[in-house]
């Protein structure tokens, strides 16, 4: 039941719909600006650009340098957000000894060297399938 709620439900929209909406928008805007002179249209364009540039700069200023915004922000205390579960906790597990690490490294080099021959490649692939990540 819950899985059905979160499924991606995209309804394919026909490209004809976009063309229809674009044409209607163009006709409506043409009808609104039909009686305006070129100077008035340029004035409205400049006014539009200045207003939205001002709004954008105001938002940018508030996001970066406003003292109010920094005071309102709550600090994050990670000690109550992070819970270390015993199954994930690796602090009590001993690290590999130097000889174990060297043996593992030599074995990895050996596997890489025999991987070049085609008859041994099947064995290596089966090893990787059975011991993935090791």
Coordinates of N, CA and C in Angstrom, one line a residue:
X1 N 0.8 -1.2 0.0 CA 0.0 0.0 0.0 C 0.9 1.3 0.0
X2 N 1.9 1.3 0.9 CA 2.7 2.5 1.0 C 3.6 2.7 -0.3
X3 N 4.0 1.6 -0.8 CA 4.8 1.6 -2.0 C 4.1 2.3 -3.2
X4 N 2.8 2.0 -3.3 CA 2.0 2.6 -4.3 C 1.9 4.1 -4.2
X5 N 2.0 4.6 -2.9 CA 1.9 6.1 -2.7 C 3.1 6.8 -3.2
X6 N 4.3 6.1 -3.2 CA 5.5 6.8 -3.5 C 6.0 6.5 -4.9
X7 N 5.2 5.7 -5.7 CA 5.6 5.4 -7.1 C 5.6 6.7 -7.9
X8 N 6.5 6.7 -8.9 CA 6.6 7.9 -9.7 C 5.4 7.8 -10.7
X9 N 4.5 8.7 -10.6 CA 3.4 8.8 -11.5 C 3.5 9.9 -12.5
X10 N 4.2 9.7 -13.5 CA 4.3 10.7 -14.5 C 3.3 10.5 -15.6
X11 N 2.5 11.5 -15.9 CA 1.5 11.4 -17.0 C 2.2 12.0 -18.3
X12 N 2.3 11.2 -19.3 CA 2.9 11.8 -20.5 C 2.0 12.8 -21.1
X13 N 2.6 14.0 -21.4 CA 1.9 15.1 -21.9 C 2.3 15.2 -23.4
X14 N 1.3 15.3 -24.2 CA 1.6 15.4 -25.7 C 2.3 16.7 -26.0
X15 N 3.2 16.7 -27.0 CA 3.9 17.9 -27.4 C 2.9 18.9 -28.1
X16 N 1.8 18.3 -28.6 CA 0.8 19.2 -29.1 C 0.2 20.2 -28.1
X17 N 0.1 19.7 -26.8 CA -0.4 20.5 -25.7 C 0.5 21.7 -25.5
X18 N 1.8 21.5 -25.5 CA 2.7 22.5 -25.3 C 2.6 23.6 -26.4
X19 N 2.5 23.1 -27.7 CA 2.4 24.0 -28.8 C 1.1 24.8 -28.7
X20 N 0.0 24.2 -28.3 CA -1.3 24.9 -28.1 C -1.2 25.9 -27.0
X21 N -0.6 25.6 -25.9 CA -0.5 26.6 -24.8 C 0.4 27.7 -25.2
X22 N 1.5 27.4 -25.9 CA 2.4 28.5 -26.4 C 1.8 29.4 -27.3
X23 N 1.0 28.9 -28.2 CA 0.2 29.7 -29.2 C -0.8 30.6 -28.5
X24 N -1.5 30.0 -27.6 CA -2.5 30.8 -26.9 C -1.9 32.0 -26.1
X25 N -0.7 31.7 -25.4 CA 0.0 32.7 -24.7 C 0.5 33.8 -25.6
X26 N 1.0 33.4 -26.8 CA 1.5 34.4 -27.7 C 0.4 35.3 -28.3
X27 N -0.7 34.7 -28.6 CA -1.9 35.5 -29.0 C -2.4 36.4 -28.0
X28 N -2.5 36.0 -26.7 CA -2.9 36.8 -25.6 C -2.0 38.0 -25.4
X29 N -0.7 37.7 -25.4 CA 0.3 38.8 -25.2 C 0.3 39.8 -26.4
X30 N 0.1 39.3 -27.6 CA 0.0 40.2 -28.7 C -1.2 41.1 -28.7
X31 N -2.3 40.5 -28.2 CA -3.5 41.3 -28.1 C -3.3 42.4 -27.0
X32 N -2.6 42.1 -25.9 CA -2.4 43.1 -24.8 C -1.5 44.2 -25.2
X33 N -0.5 43.9 -26.1 CA 0.5 44.9 -26.4 C 0.3 45.4 -27.8
X34 N -0.8 45.2 -28.4 CA -1.1 45.6 -29.8 C -1.0 47.2 -29.9
X35 N -1.6 47.9 -29.0 CA -1.7 49.3 -29.1 C -0.6 50.1 -28.4
X36 N 0.4 49.4 -27.9 CA 1.5 50.1 -27.2 C 2.6 50.4 -28.2
X37 N 3.3 51.5 -28.0 CA 4.4 51.9 -28.9 C 5.6 51.2 -28.5
X38 N 6.6 51.3 -29.4 CA 7.9 50.6 -29.1 C 8.6 51.2 -27.9
X39 N 8.5 52.5 -27.7 CA 9.1 53.1 -26.5 C 8.5 52.5 -25.2
X40 N 7.2 52.4 -25.2 CA 6.5 51.9 -24.0 C 6.9 50.4 -23.8
X41 N 7.0 49.6 -24.8 CA 7.4 48.2 -24.7 C 8.8 48.1 -24.1
X42 N 9.7 49.0 -24.6 CA 11.1 48.9 -24.1 C 11.1 49.4 -22.6
X43 N 10.3 50.4 -22.3 CA 10.2 50.8 -20.9 C 9.7 49.7 -20.0
X44 N 8.7 49.0 -20.4 CA 8.2 47.9 -19.6 C 9.2 46.7 -19.5
X45 N 9.9 46.5 -20.5 CA 11.0 45.5 -20.5 C 12.1 45.9 -19.5
X46 N 12.5 47.1 -19.6 CA 13.6 47.6 -18.6 C 13.0 47.6 -17.2
X47 N 11.8 48.0 -17.0 CA 11.2 48.0 -15.7 C 11.1 46.5 -15.1
X48 N 10.7 45.6 -15.9 CA 10.7 44.2 -15.6 C 12.0 43.7 -15.2
X49 N 13.1 44.0 -16.0 CA 14.4 43.5 -15.7 C 14.9 44.1 -14.4
X50 N 14.7 45.4 -14.2 CA 15.2 46.1 -13.0 C 14.5 45.5 -11.7
X51 N 13.2 45.3 -11.8 CA 12.5 44.8 -10.6 C 13.0 43.4 -10.2
X52 N 13.1 42.5 -11.2 CA 13.5 41.2 -10.9 C 15.0 41.1 -10.5
X53 N 15.8 42.0 -11.1 CA 17.2 42.0 -10.7 C 17.3 42.5 -9.2
X54 N 16.5 43.5 -8.9 CA 16.5 44.0 -7.5 C 16.1 42.9 -6.5
X55 N 15.1 42.2 -6.9 CA 14.6 41.1 -6.0 C 15.6 40.0 -5.9
X56 N 16.3 39.7 -7.0 CA 17.3 38.6 -6.9 C 18.5 39.1 -6.0
X57 N 18.9 40.3 -6.2 CA 20.0 40.9 -5.3 C 19.6 40.9 -3.9
X58 N 18.4 41.3 -3.6 CA 17.9 41.3 -2.2 C 18.0 39.9 -1.6
X59 N 17.5 38.9 -2.3 CA 17.5 37.5 -1.8 C 18.9 37.1 -1.6
X60 N 19.8 37.4 -2.5 CA 21.2 37.0 -2.4 C 21.9 37.7 -1.2
X61 N 21.6 39.0 -1.0 CA 22.2 39.7 0.2 C 21.7 39.1 1.5
X62 N 20.4 38.8 1.6 CA 19.8 38.2 2.8 C 20.4 36.8 3.0
X63 N 20.7 36.1 2.0 CA 21.2 34.7 2.2 C 22.6 34.7 2.6
X64 N 23.4 35.7 2.2 CA 24.8 35.7 2.5 C 25.3 36.6 3.6
X65 N 24.7 37.8 3.7 CA 25.3 38.7 4.7 C 24.3 39.3 5.7
X66 N 23.1 38.9 5.8 CA 22.2 39.4 6.7 C 22.5 38.8 8.1
X67 N 22.5 39.7 9.1 CA 22.8 39.3 10.5 C 21.5 38.6 11.1
X68 N 20.4 39.1 10.7 CA 19.1 38.5 11.2 C 19.0 37.0 10.8
X69 N 19.4 36.8 9.6 CA 19.3 35.4 9.1 C 20.2 34.5 9.8
X70 N 21.4 34.9 10.1 CA 22.4 34.1 10.9 C 22.0 33.9 12.3
X71 N 21.3 34.9 12.9 CA 20.8 34.7 14.3 C 19.7 33.7 14.4
X72 N 18.8 33.7 13.4 CA 17.6 32.9 13.4 C 18.0 31.4 13.2
X73 N 19.1 31.2 12.5 CA 19.5 29.8 12.2 C 19.8 29.0 13.4
X74 N 19.3 27.9 13.6 CA 19.6 27.0 14.8 C 20.8 26.2 14.5
X75 N 21.6 26.0 15.5 CA 22.8 25.2 15.4 C 22.4 23.7 15.3
X76 N 23.2 23.0 14.7 CA 23.0 21.5 14.7 C 23.9 20.8 15.7
X77 N 23.3 20.1 16.6 CA 24.1 19.4 17.5 C 24.1 17.9 17.1
X78 N 25.2 17.4 16.5 CA 25.3 16.1 16.0 C 25.2 15.0 17.0
X79 N 25.4 15.3 18.3 CA 25.4 14.2 19.2 C 24.0 13.6 19.4
X80 N 22.9 14.3 19.1 CA 21.6 13.7 19.3 C 21.1 13.2 17.9
X81 N 21.8 13.5 16.8 CA 21.3 13.1 15.5 C 21.9 11.8 15.1
X82 N 23.1 11.5 15.5 CA 23.9 10.3 15.1 C 23.7 9.2 16.1
X83 N 23.2 8.1 15.7 CA 23.1 7.0 16.7 C 24.0 5.8 16.1
X84 N 24.9 5.4 16.9 CA 25.8 4.3 16.4 C 25.2 3.0 16.9
X85 N 24.9 2.2 16.0 CA 24.3 0.9 16.4 C 25.4 -0.1 16.6
X86 N 25.2 -1.0 17.5 CA 26.2 -2.0 17.9 C 26.7 -2.8 16.7
X87 N 25.8 -3.1 15.7 CA 26.2 -3.9 14.6 C 27.1 -3.1 13.6
X88 N 27.1 -1.8 13.7 CA 27.9 -1.0 12.8 C 29.2 -0.6 13.5
X89 N 29.2 -0.5 14.8 CA 30.3 0.0 15.6 C 31.5 -0.9 15.4
X90 N 32.6 -0.4 14.8 CA 33.8 -1.2 14.5 C 34.9 -0.8 15.5
X91 N 34.7 0.0 16.5 CA 35.7 0.5 17.4 C 36.3 -0.6 18.2
X92 N 35.6 -1.7 18.5 CA 36.1 -2.7 19.3 C 36.7 -3.9 18.5
X93 N 36.6 -3.8 17.2 CA 37.2 -4.9 16.4 C 38.7 -4.6 16.2
X94 N 39.5 -5.6 16.3 CA 41.0 -5.4 16.1 C 41.3 -5.1 14.6
X95 N 42.2 -4.3 14.4 CA 42.7 -4.0 13.0 C 43.5 -5.2 12.5
X96 N 43.7 -5.3 11.2 CA 44.5 -6.3 10.6 C 45.9 -6.2 11.0
X97 N 46.5 -7.3 11.3 CA 48.0 -7.2 11.6 C 48.7 -6.9 10.3
X98 N 50.0 -6.6 10.4 CA 50.8 -6.2 9.2 C 50.9 -7.4 8.3
X99 N 51.1 -8.6 8.9 CA 51.3 -9.8 8.0 C 50.0 -10.2 7.3
X100 N 48.8 -10.0 8.0 CA 47.5 -10.3 7.4 C 47.3 -9.4 6.2
X101 N 47.6 -8.1 6.4 CA 47.4 -7.1 5.4 C 48.3 -7.4 4.2
X102 N 49.6 -7.7 4.4 CA 50.5 -8.0 3.3 C 50.0 -9.3 2.6
X103 N 49.5 -10.3 3.3 CA 49.0 -11.5 2.6 C 47.8 -11.2 1.7
X104 N 46.9 -10.3 2.2 CA 45.8 -9.9 1.4 C 46.2 -9.1 0.2
X105 N 47.2 -8.3 0.3 CA 47.7 -7.5 -0.8 C 48.4 -8.4 -1.8
X106 N 49.2 -9.3 -1.4 CA 49.8 -10.3 -2.3 C 48.8 -11.1 -3.0
X107 N 47.7 -11.6 -2.3 CA 46.7 -12.4 -3.0 C 46.0 -11.5 -4.0
X108 N 45.7 -10.3 -3.8 CA 45.1 -9.4 -4.7 C 45.9 -9.2 -6.0
X109 N 47.2 -9.1 -5.8 CA 48.2 -8.9 -6.9 C 48.2 -10.2 -7.7
X110 N 48.2 -11.4 -7.0 CA 48.2 -12.7 -7.7 C 46.9 -12.8 -8.5
X111 N 45.8 -12.5 -8.0 CA 44.5 -12.6 -8.7 C 44.5 -11.7 -10.0
X112 N 45.1 -10.5 -9.8 CA 45.2 -9.6 -11.0 C 46.1 -10.2 -12.0
X113 N 47.2 -10.8 -11.6 CA 48.1 -11.4 -12.6 C 47.5 -12.6 -13.4
X114 N 46.8 -13.4 -12.7 CA 46.2 -14.6 -13.4 C 44.9 -14.2 -14.2
X115 N 44.4 -13.1 -13.9 CA 43.2 -12.6 -14.6 C 43.5 -12.4 -16.1
X116 N 44.7 -12.3 -16.5 CA 45.1 -12.1 -17.9 C 44.8 -13.3 -18.7
X117 N 44.9 -14.5 -18.1 CA 44.6 -15.7 -18.9 C 43.2 -16.0 -18.9
X118 N 42.6 -16.4 -20.1 CA 41.2 -16.6 -20.2 C 40.6 -17.8 -19.5
X119 N 41.4 -18.8 -19.3 CA 40.9 -20.0 -18.6 C 40.8 -19.8 -17.1
X120 N 41.6 -18.9 -16.6 CA 41.5 -18.6 -15.1 C 40.5 -17.5 -14.8
X121 N 40.0 -16.8 -15.9 CA 39.1 -15.7 -15.7 C 37.8 -16.2 -15.1
X122 N 37.3 -17.4 -15.5 CA 36.0 -17.9 -15.0 C 36.2 -18.2 -13.5
X123 N 37.3 -18.7 -13.0 CA 37.5 -19.0 -11.6 C 37.5 -17.7 -10.8
X124 N 38.1 -16.7 -11.3 CA 38.2 -15.4 -10.6 C 36.8 -14.7 -10.6
X125 N 36.1 -14.8 -11.6 CA 34.7 -14.3 -11.6 C 33.8 -15.0 -10.6
X126 N 34.0 -16.3 -10.5 CA 33.2 -17.1 -9.5 C 33.6 -16.7 -8.1
X127 N 34.9 -16.4 -7.9 CA 35.4 -16.0 -6.6 C 34.8 -14.6 -6.2
X128 N 34.8 -13.7 -7.2 CA 34.2 -12.4 -6.9 C 32.7 -12.5 -6.6
X129 N 32.0 -13.4 -7.3 CA 30.6 -13.5 -7.0 C 30.4 -14.1 -5.6
X130 N 31.2 -15.0 -5.2 CA 30.9 -15.7 -3.9 C 31.5 -14.7 -2.8
X131 N 32.5 -14.0 -3.0 CA 33.1 -13.1 -2.0 C 33.1 -11.7 -2.4
X132 N 32.0 -11.2 -2.8 CA 31.9 -9.8 -3.3 C 32.4 -8.8 -2.2
X133 N 33.2 -7.9 -2.6 CA 33.7 -6.8 -1.7 C 35.0 -7.3 -0.9
X134 N 35.5 -8.5 -1.1 CA 36.6 -8.9 -0.3 C 37.8 -9.1 -1.3

